[in-house]
XYZ file of C-alpha atoms in Angstrom:
666
model
C -9.856 41.701 63.894
C -7.426 42.713 61.130
C -8.038 41.249 57.713
C -5.945 40.750 54.582
C -6.954 40.028 50.959
C -10.480 41.414 51.548
C -12.168 44.762 50.986
C -13.617 44.712 54.520
C -13.949 42.358 57.522
C -15.964 39.204 56.943
C -18.790 37.993 59.175
C -19.514 34.267 59.505
C -23.251 34.750 59.854
C -23.656 37.560 57.324
C -21.110 37.273 54.534
C -20.515 33.531 54.766
C -24.121 32.468 55.166
C -24.741 29.956 52.384
C -21.070 28.931 52.101
C -19.106 25.877 53.133
C -16.089 27.440 54.810
C -12.690 25.913 55.564
C -10.884 27.703 58.386
C -7.145 27.138 58.203
C -5.553 27.755 61.598
C -1.926 28.393 60.835
C 1.209 30.271 61.934
C 3.544 31.289 59.172
C 6.746 29.961 60.698
C 5.367 26.376 60.846
C 6.677 24.008 58.160
C 3.644 21.767 58.617
C 1.394 24.736 57.923
C 3.440 25.500 54.784
C 3.063 21.863 53.655
C -0.711 22.260 53.877
C -0.880 25.289 51.480
C -0.618 23.311 48.195
C -3.596 21.236 49.312
C -5.588 24.394 49.959
C -4.558 25.910 46.593
C -5.686 22.714 44.866
C -8.965 22.796 46.756
C -9.583 26.391 45.654
C -8.979 25.367 41.998
C -11.327 22.426 42.320
C -14.148 24.474 43.879
C -14.201 28.143 42.771
C -16.231 30.735 44.732
C -19.405 30.140 42.722
C -19.434 26.500 43.986
C -20.121 27.861 47.441
C -16.722 27.117 49.054
C -14.473 29.664 50.740
C -11.132 29.159 52.549
C -10.202 31.582 55.305
C -6.749 31.621 56.828
C -6.859 32.208 60.572
C -3.351 33.273 61.622
C -2.898 32.423 65.272
C 0.696 33.350 66.090
C 3.285 31.236 67.912
C 5.992 33.935 68.140
C 5.294 37.546 69.220
C 6.829 38.659 65.956
C 4.113 36.765 64.062
C 1.338 38.829 65.628
C 2.332 41.940 63.741
C 0.082 42.528 60.691
C 2.940 43.670 58.447
C 4.836 40.498 59.081
C 1.715 38.446 58.257
C 1.388 40.565 55.064
C 4.892 39.458 54.085
C 4.024 35.820 54.700
C 0.825 36.098 52.642
C 2.914 37.387 49.766
C 5.719 34.915 50.220
C 3.421 31.908 50.140
C 1.068 33.339 47.509
C -2.003 33.041 49.704
C -4.958 34.474 47.767
C -7.845 33.690 50.086
C -8.935 35.942 52.988
C -6.669 35.938 56.074
C -7.558 37.162 59.509
C -5.016 38.078 62.184
C -6.097 36.164 65.313
C -3.299 37.912 67.236
C -4.624 37.182 70.697
C -5.718 33.596 69.738
C -9.392 34.445 70.471
C -10.714 32.329 67.560
C -8.207 29.626 68.384
C -9.495 29.415 71.952
C -13.161 29.780 71.004
C -12.950 26.726 68.796
C -10.627 24.824 71.155
C -7.881 24.480 68.551
C -4.830 22.814 70.010
C -2.125 22.650 67.335
C -0.842 24.025 64.007
C -2.124 23.377 61.446
C -5.764 22.651 62.141
C -8.606 22.820 59.560
C -12.162 23.448 60.751
C -14.935 22.997 58.202
C -18.149 24.947 58.720
C -21.579 24.495 57.108
C -23.640 27.244 55.538
C -25.180 28.350 58.866
C -21.796 28.589 60.583
C -22.238 25.138 62.017
C -19.052 23.049 62.684
C -18.877 19.894 60.540
C -15.356 18.469 60.786
C -11.888 19.215 61.957
C -8.600 17.874 60.585
C -5.498 18.148 62.737
C -2.016 18.267 61.227
C -0.897 17.809 57.659
C -1.301 14.904 55.229
C -5.165 14.828 55.043
C -5.674 15.965 51.455
C -7.994 13.077 50.525
C -10.213 13.595 53.599
C -10.201 17.361 53.014
C -11.426 16.947 49.404
C -13.919 14.239 50.346
C -15.484 16.127 53.328
C -15.810 19.437 51.433
C -17.251 17.886 48.247
C -19.777 15.847 50.268
C -20.775 18.908 52.287
C -21.191 21.032 49.154
C -23.370 18.404 47.462
C -25.478 17.801 50.613
C -26.216 21.527 51.229
C -26.666 22.308 47.517
C -29.291 19.491 47.272
C -31.042 21.123 50.305
C -30.953 24.527 48.534
C -28.801 26.117 51.207
C -25.769 27.040 49.064
C -25.533 30.607 47.779
C -23.305 31.601 44.835
C -22.664 35.183 45.903
C -19.048 36.399 45.740
C -16.995 37.603 48.676
C -15.212 40.860 47.915
C -11.524 39.845 47.522
C -8.811 42.534 47.280
C -5.392 40.909 47.118
C -2.709 42.622 49.108
C -0.080 41.806 46.462
C -1.893 43.864 43.841
C -1.166 47.067 45.840
C 2.593 46.660 45.848
C 5.137 48.161 43.473
C 7.572 45.732 41.738
C 10.960 45.260 43.329
C 14.371 43.879 42.121
C 14.163 41.033 44.619
C 11.131 39.407 46.278
C 11.753 37.735 49.675
C 15.367 36.607 49.025
C 15.832 33.643 51.312
C 19.517 32.664 51.171
C 22.738 33.988 49.764
C 26.181 32.415 49.263
C 29.454 33.608 47.735
C 31.911 31.856 45.428
C 35.315 32.494 47.025
C 37.151 31.971 43.687
C 35.283 34.530 41.539
C 33.584 36.546 44.212
C 30.217 35.986 42.539
C 27.131 35.927 44.726
C 24.342 33.379 44.367
C 20.965 34.647 45.591
C 17.862 32.524 46.149
C 15.280 35.120 44.935
C 12.604 33.006 46.626
C 9.574 35.083 45.903
C 10.447 35.226 42.184
C 11.142 31.482 42.136
C 14.585 31.954 40.574
C 18.288 31.828 41.300
C 20.425 34.883 40.528
C 24.176 34.717 39.884
C 25.557 38.209 40.218
C 28.924 39.876 40.205
C 30.218 41.585 43.315
C 29.029 44.941 41.840
C 25.459 43.652 41.814
C 25.291 43.168 38.070
C 23.329 40.043 37.057
C 25.259 37.366 35.145
C 22.575 34.697 35.120
C 18.853 34.739 36.048
C 17.612 31.115 36.181
C 13.943 30.307 36.635
C 11.019 32.540 37.517
C 8.894 34.567 37.627
C 6.353 31.824 38.371
C 6.733 28.609 40.294
C 7.438 25.387 38.343
C 9.456 22.248 38.236
C 11.533 21.790 35.105
C 15.058 20.734 34.349
C 16.994 21.686 31.212
C 18.557 24.817 29.745
C 18.418 27.977 31.824
C 15.749 29.690 29.754
C 13.333 26.760 30.322
C 14.178 25.771 33.903
C 11.944 26.521 36.832
C 11.928 26.326 40.687
C 9.357 26.646 43.465
C 10.370 28.928 46.328
C 14.036 27.955 46.420
C 15.923 28.598 49.603
C 19.476 27.298 50.296
C 22.292 27.729 47.745
C 25.889 26.433 47.823
C 28.476 26.877 45.059
C 31.651 25.008 44.096
C 33.569 24.812 40.820
C 30.869 26.480 38.683
C 28.259 24.139 40.192
C 25.429 25.583 42.270
C 23.358 23.294 44.550
C 19.855 24.498 45.405
C 17.376 23.533 48.101
C 14.248 23.737 45.874
C 12.077 23.885 48.994
C 8.471 23.628 47.803
C 9.310 21.196 45.039
C 10.941 18.955 47.699
C 14.010 18.648 45.514
C 17.773 19.241 45.452
C 18.729 20.801 42.127
C 22.124 21.336 40.485
C 22.947 24.304 38.267
C 25.888 23.784 35.907
C 27.174 27.206 34.873
C 29.468 25.689 32.235
C 26.760 23.852 30.297
C 24.037 26.268 31.479
C 21.739 23.437 32.459
C 19.666 22.578 35.552
C 19.242 19.005 36.782
C 17.583 17.217 39.752
C 19.938 15.218 41.988
C 17.644 14.367 44.951
C 13.955 14.110 45.535
C 10.999 12.989 43.482
C 9.009 16.256 43.385
C 6.423 15.417 46.052
C 6.756 15.610 49.801
C 8.284 12.575 51.403
C 7.824 11.143 54.878
C 10.820 8.852 54.877
C 13.034 9.610 57.884
C 15.853 7.205 57.067
C 16.694 7.517 53.345
C 19.494 5.608 51.750
C 18.205 5.443 48.159
C 19.838 6.981 45.085
C 19.214 10.728 45.255
C 16.727 11.032 42.384
C 14.772 8.096 43.805
C 14.736 9.315 47.387
C 11.674 11.258 48.577
C 12.604 14.247 50.752
C 10.697 16.965 52.597
C 11.134 20.748 52.439
C 14.953 21.088 52.220
C 15.702 24.583 53.545
C 19.454 24.982 53.396
C 22.495 23.233 51.857
C 26.265 23.448 52.461
C 29.116 21.611 50.792
C 31.525 19.707 52.980
C 33.609 16.596 53.415
C 32.790 13.028 54.481
C 34.246 11.485 57.579
C 36.924 9.636 55.582
C 39.218 12.649 55.702
C 40.847 11.770 52.354
C 38.516 13.844 50.197
C 37.052 17.267 50.536
C 33.808 18.685 49.225
C 32.278 15.278 48.602
C 29.116 15.707 50.674
C 26.139 18.073 50.372
C 24.704 18.564 53.885
C 20.982 19.353 53.889
C 18.862 21.043 56.548
C 15.674 18.974 56.012
C 13.172 21.223 57.679
C 10.171 19.132 56.717
C 11.323 16.046 58.723
C 13.325 18.000 61.405
C 16.594 16.330 60.432
C 20.057 16.866 58.891
C 20.657 14.799 55.760
C 23.599 14.088 53.539
C 23.816 13.695 49.743
C 27.044 11.976 48.653
C 28.605 13.915 45.731
C 31.222 11.174 45.512
C 31.646 7.738 47.113
C 32.750 7.942 50.708
C 31.912 7.277 54.317
C 30.088 9.140 57.075
C 30.609 8.815 60.823
C 29.295 5.430 61.989
C 28.432 4.469 58.402
C 30.046 1.942 55.991
C 31.115 2.905 52.474
C 28.388 4.812 50.674
C 27.986 5.108 46.900
C 27.955 8.372 45.018
C 24.454 9.850 44.837
C 23.215 8.178 48.093
C 20.861 10.454 50.058
C 20.217 9.640 53.718
C 19.524 10.889 57.217
C 22.646 11.880 59.178
C 21.230 13.298 62.430
C 17.831 13.749 63.983
C 15.129 11.313 65.029
C 12.423 13.074 63.000
C 10.583 14.095 66.195
C 10.154 17.875 66.551
C 12.303 18.462 69.658
C 15.183 20.406 71.098
C 17.025 17.243 72.104
C 20.825 17.002 72.172
C 22.486 13.583 72.186
C 25.816 11.920 71.550
C 23.974 9.491 69.286
C 22.962 11.517 66.195
C 19.861 9.437 65.438
C 18.501 10.044 68.933
C 18.896 13.778 68.787
C 15.836 15.914 67.891
C 15.652 19.088 65.845
C 12.764 21.519 65.327
C 12.687 22.746 61.751
C 16.423 23.216 61.088
C 16.641 26.029 58.514
C 20.249 27.202 58.324
C 23.643 25.407 57.951
C 27.224 26.472 58.022
C 30.371 24.354 58.013
C 33.486 24.729 60.253
C 35.655 21.989 58.903
C 38.935 22.732 60.701
C 39.805 21.464 64.210
C 38.943 22.033 66.983
C 35.438 22.731 65.564
C 34.943 20.086 62.836
C 31.217 20.548 62.932
C 28.071 21.796 61.217
C 26.403 24.767 62.878
C 22.601 24.523 62.662
C 20.072 27.331 63.003
C 17.202 25.284 64.563
C 14.379 27.753 64.001
C 11.428 26.348 65.905
C 13.457 25.671 69.054
C 15.097 29.111 68.722
C 18.532 27.598 69.181
C 21.860 27.231 67.417
C 23.251 23.683 67.652
C 26.325 21.855 66.465
C 26.638 18.473 64.803
C 30.092 16.873 64.999
C 31.586 15.741 61.733
C 33.707 13.116 63.608
C 30.975 11.153 65.448
C 27.646 12.974 64.655
C 27.134 14.145 68.268
C 24.566 16.925 68.561
C 25.295 19.612 71.125
C 23.688 22.910 72.237
C 25.468 26.178 71.535
C 23.076 29.077 72.417
C 19.351 29.710 72.913
C 16.446 27.572 74.008
C 16.263 25.779 77.354
C 16.988 22.391 78.837
C 13.601 20.835 78.456
C 13.713 19.195 74.982
C 9.934 19.457 74.561
C 9.685 23.180 75.239
C 9.768 24.888 71.845
C 8.574 28.213 73.290
C 11.879 29.238 74.975
C 12.508 32.239 72.793
C 13.336 35.875 73.423
C 15.881 38.553 72.592
C 18.603 38.352 75.210
C 22.383 38.634 74.755
C 24.229 36.216 76.981
C 26.012 32.889 77.153
C 24.700 29.443 76.316
C 21.184 28.793 77.588
C 21.010 32.314 79.059
C 21.029 33.752 75.517
C 17.682 33.957 73.799
C 16.885 34.017 70.048
C 13.564 34.101 68.170
C 13.267 31.729 65.173
C 16.797 32.070 63.706
C 16.988 31.053 60.052
C 20.602 31.437 59.050
C 24.176 30.930 60.286
C 27.573 31.775 58.710
C 31.003 30.757 59.977
C 33.822 33.307 59.909
C 36.864 31.071 59.655
C 39.313 33.976 60.015
C 37.872 35.319 63.276
C 36.493 31.958 64.483
C 33.074 33.554 65.026
C 29.596 32.524 64.030
C 27.060 35.033 62.610
C 23.391 34.291 63.166
C 20.350 35.636 61.353
C 18.070 36.108 64.409
C 15.149 36.388 62.028
C 12.149 37.191 64.254
C 14.185 39.612 66.358
C 15.224 41.365 63.111
C 18.846 41.333 64.179
C 22.279 39.884 63.230
C 23.935 38.258 66.239
C 27.477 37.044 66.695
C 28.394 33.922 68.669
C 31.837 32.955 70.023
C 31.756 29.177 70.167
C 34.694 29.062 72.529
C 32.803 30.882 75.284
C 29.197 30.276 73.970
C 28.575 34.034 74.290
C 25.922 35.567 71.942
C 25.724 39.280 71.294
C 23.909 41.650 68.982
C 26.079 42.694 66.089
C 23.645 44.811 64.104
C 19.974 45.719 63.944
C 17.770 47.745 66.245
C 14.858 45.316 66.157
C 12.799 47.898 64.287
C 11.355 46.410 61.059
C 11.108 49.747 59.159
C 13.720 49.873 56.431
C 15.549 52.876 57.841
C 18.784 53.105 55.919
C 21.629 53.761 58.314
C 25.257 53.041 57.588
C 26.159 52.073 61.141
C 25.769 48.595 62.644
C 24.024 49.854 65.752
C 21.407 51.923 63.959
C 20.741 49.584 60.941
C 17.474 47.772 60.524
C 16.437 44.414 59.135
C 13.123 42.648 58.575
C 13.192 38.856 59.181
C 16.678 38.315 57.637
C 16.789 34.699 56.436
C 20.298 33.961 55.236
C 23.864 35.257 55.360
C 27.330 34.407 54.175
C 30.939 35.590 54.693
C 32.959 36.852 51.721
C 35.972 38.864 50.633
C 38.452 37.122 52.938
C 36.134 37.667 55.928
C 35.752 41.405 55.310
C 32.096 41.342 54.197
C 28.948 39.738 55.591
C 26.167 39.513 53.054
C 22.656 39.393 54.519
C 19.488 38.327 52.741
C 17.133 40.888 54.334
C 14.123 38.861 53.354
C 11.104 41.074 54.082
C 12.930 44.184 52.931
C 13.601 42.485 49.538
C 17.261 43.485 49.678
C 20.788 42.099 50.077
C 22.551 44.123 52.749
C 26.392 44.239 52.855
C 28.006 44.554 56.260
C 31.671 45.589 56.184
C 33.088 43.844 59.290
C 36.139 46.083 59.383
C 34.675 49.538 58.840
C 31.308 48.469 60.436
C 29.355 50.105 57.607
C 26.138 48.706 56.220
C 25.011 49.295 52.601
C 22.487 47.882 50.150
C 23.754 45.816 47.177
C 22.250 47.331 43.949
C 20.872 44.585 41.704
C 21.372 45.626 38.050
C 21.187 44.125 34.648
C 23.980 44.384 32.061
C 22.281 47.570 30.826
C 23.008 49.134 34.274
C 19.287 49.433 34.889
C 17.726 48.306 38.158
C 15.855 45.056 37.624
C 12.152 45.598 38.020
C 10.784 42.451 39.454
C 11.652 39.204 37.622
C 14.116 39.318 34.757
C 11.944 38.362 31.741
C 13.601 37.941 28.403
C 13.061 41.201 26.646
C 10.687 41.034 23.706
C 12.987 41.589 20.818
C 12.534 44.824 18.931
C 11.639 44.592 15.308
C 14.879 44.888 13.379
C 14.636 47.708 10.830
C 15.694 47.020 7.330
C 19.152 48.131 6.312
C 18.820 50.364 3.213
C 19.775 48.613 -0.010
C 22.505 51.172 -0.541
C 24.028 50.547 2.855
C 27.496 48.940 3.030
C 27.400 45.132 3.536
C 30.724 43.941 4.931
C 31.481 40.196 5.130
C 34.185 39.570 7.722
C 36.872 36.889 7.839
C 35.446 33.649 9.428
C 36.359 33.087 13.028
C 36.707 29.820 14.889
C 34.784 29.500 18.183
C 34.019 26.723 20.646
C 30.720 25.949 22.543
C 30.479 28.023 25.691
C 32.936 30.708 24.438
C 31.957 34.391 24.499
C 32.790 36.172 21.250
C 32.984 39.988 21.451
C 32.449 42.602 18.725
C 33.804 46.119 19.243
C 31.969 48.795 17.238
C 34.280 51.443 15.627
C 32.007 53.304 13.266
C 33.085 56.907 12.457
C 30.866 59.802 11.381
C 31.853 62.396 8.756
C 34.003 65.183 10.058
C 32.133 67.601 12.312
C 28.958 65.470 12.391
C 27.306 64.492 15.686
C 24.705 61.982 16.862
C 21.156 63.312 16.793
C 19.906 64.078 20.281
C 16.649 62.332 21.247
C 16.872 59.715 18.504
C 18.817 56.651 19.766
C 21.311 55.180 17.362
C 21.362 51.455 17.786
C 22.641 47.994 16.859
C 20.950 44.617 16.389
C 22.180 41.025 16.413
C 20.495 38.601 13.995
C 21.271 35.067 12.835
C 18.961 34.135 9.951
C 18.306 30.365 9.854
C 20.457 30.015 12.983
C 18.172 31.565 15.580
C 19.415 29.013 18.226
C 22.513 31.164 18.430
C 20.581 34.058 19.963
C 18.732 32.276 22.761
C 19.446 34.083 25.982
C 21.528 36.787 24.245
C 21.043 40.554 24.442
C 19.805 41.121 20.859
C 20.004 44.892 20.619
C 21.343 48.022 22.278
C 21.819 51.777 21.941
C 24.850 53.746 20.790
C 24.889 56.767 23.050
C 28.378 58.179 22.393
C 30.382 57.974 19.190
C 33.623 58.177 21.109
C 32.753 55.320 23.397
C 30.901 52.745 21.313
C 29.678 49.546 22.928
C 31.192 46.043 22.847
C 28.631 43.456 21.785
C 28.881 39.995 23.406
C 27.723 36.746 21.793
C 27.952 33.638 23.975
C 28.155 30.526 21.849
C 25.621 28.019 23.289
C 26.988 24.885 24.978
C 24.904 22.804 22.591
C 25.135 23.928 18.981
C 22.698 22.906 16.207
C 25.329 23.187 13.494
C 29.070 23.637 13.132
C 28.788 26.604 10.780
C 26.625 29.660 11.228
C 26.335 33.296 10.153
C 25.678 36.072 12.643
C 24.976 39.622 11.526
C 25.321 42.986 13.289
C 23.174 45.724 11.870
C 24.129 49.320 12.893
C 21.863 52.337 12.481
C 23.319 55.799 13.115
C 21.216 58.945 13.333
C 23.327 62.050 13.042
C 23.311 65.670 12.083
C 25.707 67.555 9.856
C 28.194 69.967 11.342
C 25.950 73.015 10.784
C 22.796 71.064 11.846
C 21.226 71.896 8.502
C 20.370 68.216 7.838
C 19.877 65.035 9.839
C 20.563 61.619 8.346
C 20.163 57.952 9.067
C 22.936 55.620 7.912
C 22.964 51.879 8.103
C 25.671 49.278 7.833
C 25.591 45.495 7.961
C 28.476 43.345 9.252
C 28.292 39.653 8.542
C 30.427 37.313 10.579
C 30.801 33.632 9.548
C 31.402 31.269 12.467
C 33.107 27.901 12.431
C 32.332 25.960 15.590
C 34.763 23.341 16.912
C 35.416 21.488 20.187
C 39.080 22.272 19.786
C 40.429 25.077 21.891
C 40.826 28.152 19.677
C 43.305 30.802 20.409
C 41.819 33.472 22.626
C 41.669 36.539 20.363
C 40.930 40.158 20.854
C 37.392 41.448 20.161
C 36.380 41.467 16.532
C 36.438 45.066 15.265
C 33.428 46.287 13.363
C 35.032 49.300 11.752
C 33.644 51.623 9.115
C 34.019 55.301 8.208
C 31.111 57.145 6.543
C-alpha cells in the first residue's frame, strides 16, 4: 500500500514488533474523524516513540476522490498529521479487521495482537487508559522495544506558499476588500482587491487568544463574514465564533467555550454556550422583519445543524423574543441524515459546511452545502422548513448518493460540496463541488445544476477559460463587484481564483505585502533592522507638532534632494527608519524601515496611531540615509538626516491634513 510520513512501508510484524500500536481508521472528509485528531496528538505528546507507542493512520476512503494519494497528502498537511499514514484505498485493512464505521481505533499489542477497539469519537479517557495500561503491562514483561520508526514528514518536502489551504473567502461590498480564511496558516487575511494585504491576523501556528491583532491566534479557521468593519470567523478547531474589529484592531470571542460541545439545543449566552466545529457563517436578518443583519447564521458541522447567534435582540421563526448574544439551534435534529422536513427541528443534515443567504422574496432562505449527503438544501427564513434543492437521493439515511452528474433536482449529483454563493443579480447559486473539483451553477427556479468551470483534473493547469480551468477541492466562494466576479478559495492549490462571470476568464489573485513582494508562507513581523547611527554632523530637524487621534494614519512624504548632478549609488540601498525612543508602543505592527530606490519618486511613510495609546504626547523620528555619487563619479558619499515629529494625541477629530513633508536639500 501507499504510505505517507515514512521513509518506507511499515510492516506490523517486522517494524512494529515490540510496539503498542494505535490504528486510526479515518476518512479525511469526516468531521468525527477530525474531532479525534486532537486526542491522538495529545496521546503522541504523552507517549513519545521511545515509550513504545506508535499511531498509524489508516485512511479508508468514503468518496472516490479520497482514494487518491495526492488528496490524502493535502489532508495530512491540512490537519498537521505527523504520524505514519497508509492509503487503504480498496478498504482491504478495513475489511480484514471488520471495521464498520469512521472513526474506529484499533489497539494492537507488541506481537500484532488485537487488544481493544474504540468506535466513534469522545473516548479520550478510555484511549489514554487502555494505551498506558498496555504499555506498562508489556514493558513489565520485557516485550517493549524502544527502536525508532523512520519518519519522514511529507510537509518538510514542500516549498512555502503565500496561502496554505485557504478554506473560505468573503467580500466586503462597501470597500471591495476580501477576507480570506488562510486555514493552514491559522490566520485571517484582509486584502485589497489588488491582492495587497492590509491585515494579517493570527498564525503561523494554531492557538486560542483574544486581544490585539499581533497577539491573537486561531486554529484552522474556516467561515468568514464581514459587515461594518466587523469580521465574524468560524474558528473551527477551537470550536469558537470570533469577532475581529478592524477599527480597534482587536479580536474577541462571542460564542463557544474553546472545547468541543455536544449540546444540540443551545440557548445560552454566546460565550457560555459550547459549540462544535462551526464551519461557515453568514450575516442575515431575524424573522421579525424590522431589522436587518441582526443574526449570524452558523453551519455547525460538528452537530450536523444550523445555528443562530443573535447580534441584536430579536425573534426567529417559531421562537419568542431572544436576547442579544443568545446562541441556539435553528434547524437540524443533530442526527446525521439527509432528511427534509417542514419542521426545522425534525430535519436532518450531514455535516453542513457552506452557507449563503438569499434574503429577498420569493427565496427568503439560507442555501446550505450539506457535504456528507452531497446535497444543496434550503432553510426557509419564514418558517424554518428544510427543503431539497439538488443532489443526493430520497432515502434520508443514504449518505452515499454522490457522483458528478449535471441535471435537475435529485437527478443531479455532487460529491462533498463545501461552499455556496448566491448571485442576487442573476438569481443563481454557485456551488463549490469540492470533491469533483468543479464549480457548479444552480438555478433554484428550475432546480437545474450544471458545470460552470473546472475539468475535474486536480493538476493546477492555468487556463483562462472556464471550460479548461482546473481546481483542487475548492472549499469556499463568494460573489463580488456587483456580481461580475466570483472569488473561489481553491483550497488544495493554495490559491484564490477569480472568475469573471461576464468575460468568462479565470485568473489567480496575487497575494502581496505592502512592499509588493509575494508573501512567502505566513506573514511574520519582520525582525527590525538595526538602525544605523545618524552622524553627529547630520542635520536634525524638529518639525511643528501635529495633532492626531487613535486609529488615524499619519503619512510622511520624503522630499530629500541631492546636490546638482549627483545620483544614488547603484547596489547600495538608500533607506529610511522609523523610531520612537521611550514610545516603542507607537511602532507595534508598523513597517519600521524601507528603501529609497528613486530620488524622483521617494516613498510615503505611513504611521498608524494605535487604537489604545500609552500616552497623549510622543515623539516619532524618521532617519534618512542616502548613498550617492558625485556627478563625475569620482566620489561616493553617505549623508544622513534626522526628522523629529512631536505628536499630540487627542480623541477630538483633527482636521484631515495632507502628508507631512520631510524636505531637505543637501
